[in-house]
Amino acid sequence: MKGLVIAGLSSLVLGGFFAPVNANETVAVISSMEQNNTAYLSPVNLVSHGRGGTFSEQGIPGYIRFSLAIKSGKINAESLVNAAIEAGRLSSEVLNDSNYLSNVQFELSQVDND
């Protein structure tokens, strides 16, 4: 009896894995995943990308000059976020998120403490 129950449950579970998927649903999921990857970087990752020179084409210097630009006030949270938006790494909606900007500014303040 236990064997039949286990076999029945197993077939139900496996049947769910092999159910046909609509191609449009697959494309929608992939498209959504791509948008999420492009539209969001955590504040830590954003600053890390800035430090590594990812946004040099947008006027954000990398490496030691990144740190010097923070100290001189040439780079702040808004300028770094704007560069990431211009590079297609962040959604423009992030500019309206004061919590995100605050976290980016905090991460920028930690660059010299590393």
PDB file of C-alpha atoms in Angstrom, residues 7-18:
ATOM      1  CA  ALA A   7       4.560   5.681  -6.697  1.00  0.00           C
ATOM      2  CA  GLY A   8       1.417   7.766  -7.189  1.00  0.00           C
ATOM      3  CA  LEU A   9       2.922  10.858  -5.588  1.00  0.00           C
ATOM      4  CA  SER A  10       6.151  10.415  -7.527  1.00  0.00           C
ATOM      5  CA  SER A  11       4.295  10.262 -10.829  1.00  0.00           C
ATOM      6  CA  LEU A  12       2.343  13.415  -9.965  1.00  0.00           C
ATOM      7  CA  VAL A  13       5.510  15.316  -9.070  1.00  0.00           C
ATOM      8  CA  LEU A  14       7.417  14.110 -12.134  1.00  0.00           C
ATOM      9  CA  GLY A  15       4.426  14.790 -14.345  1.00  0.00           C
ATOM     10  CA  GLY A  16       4.542  18.433 -13.266  1.00  0.00           C
ATOM     11  CA  PHE A  17       8.167  18.715 -14.364  1.00  0.00           C
ATOM     12  CA  PHE A  18       7.487  17.355 -17.816  1.00  0.00           C
TER      13      PHE A  18
END
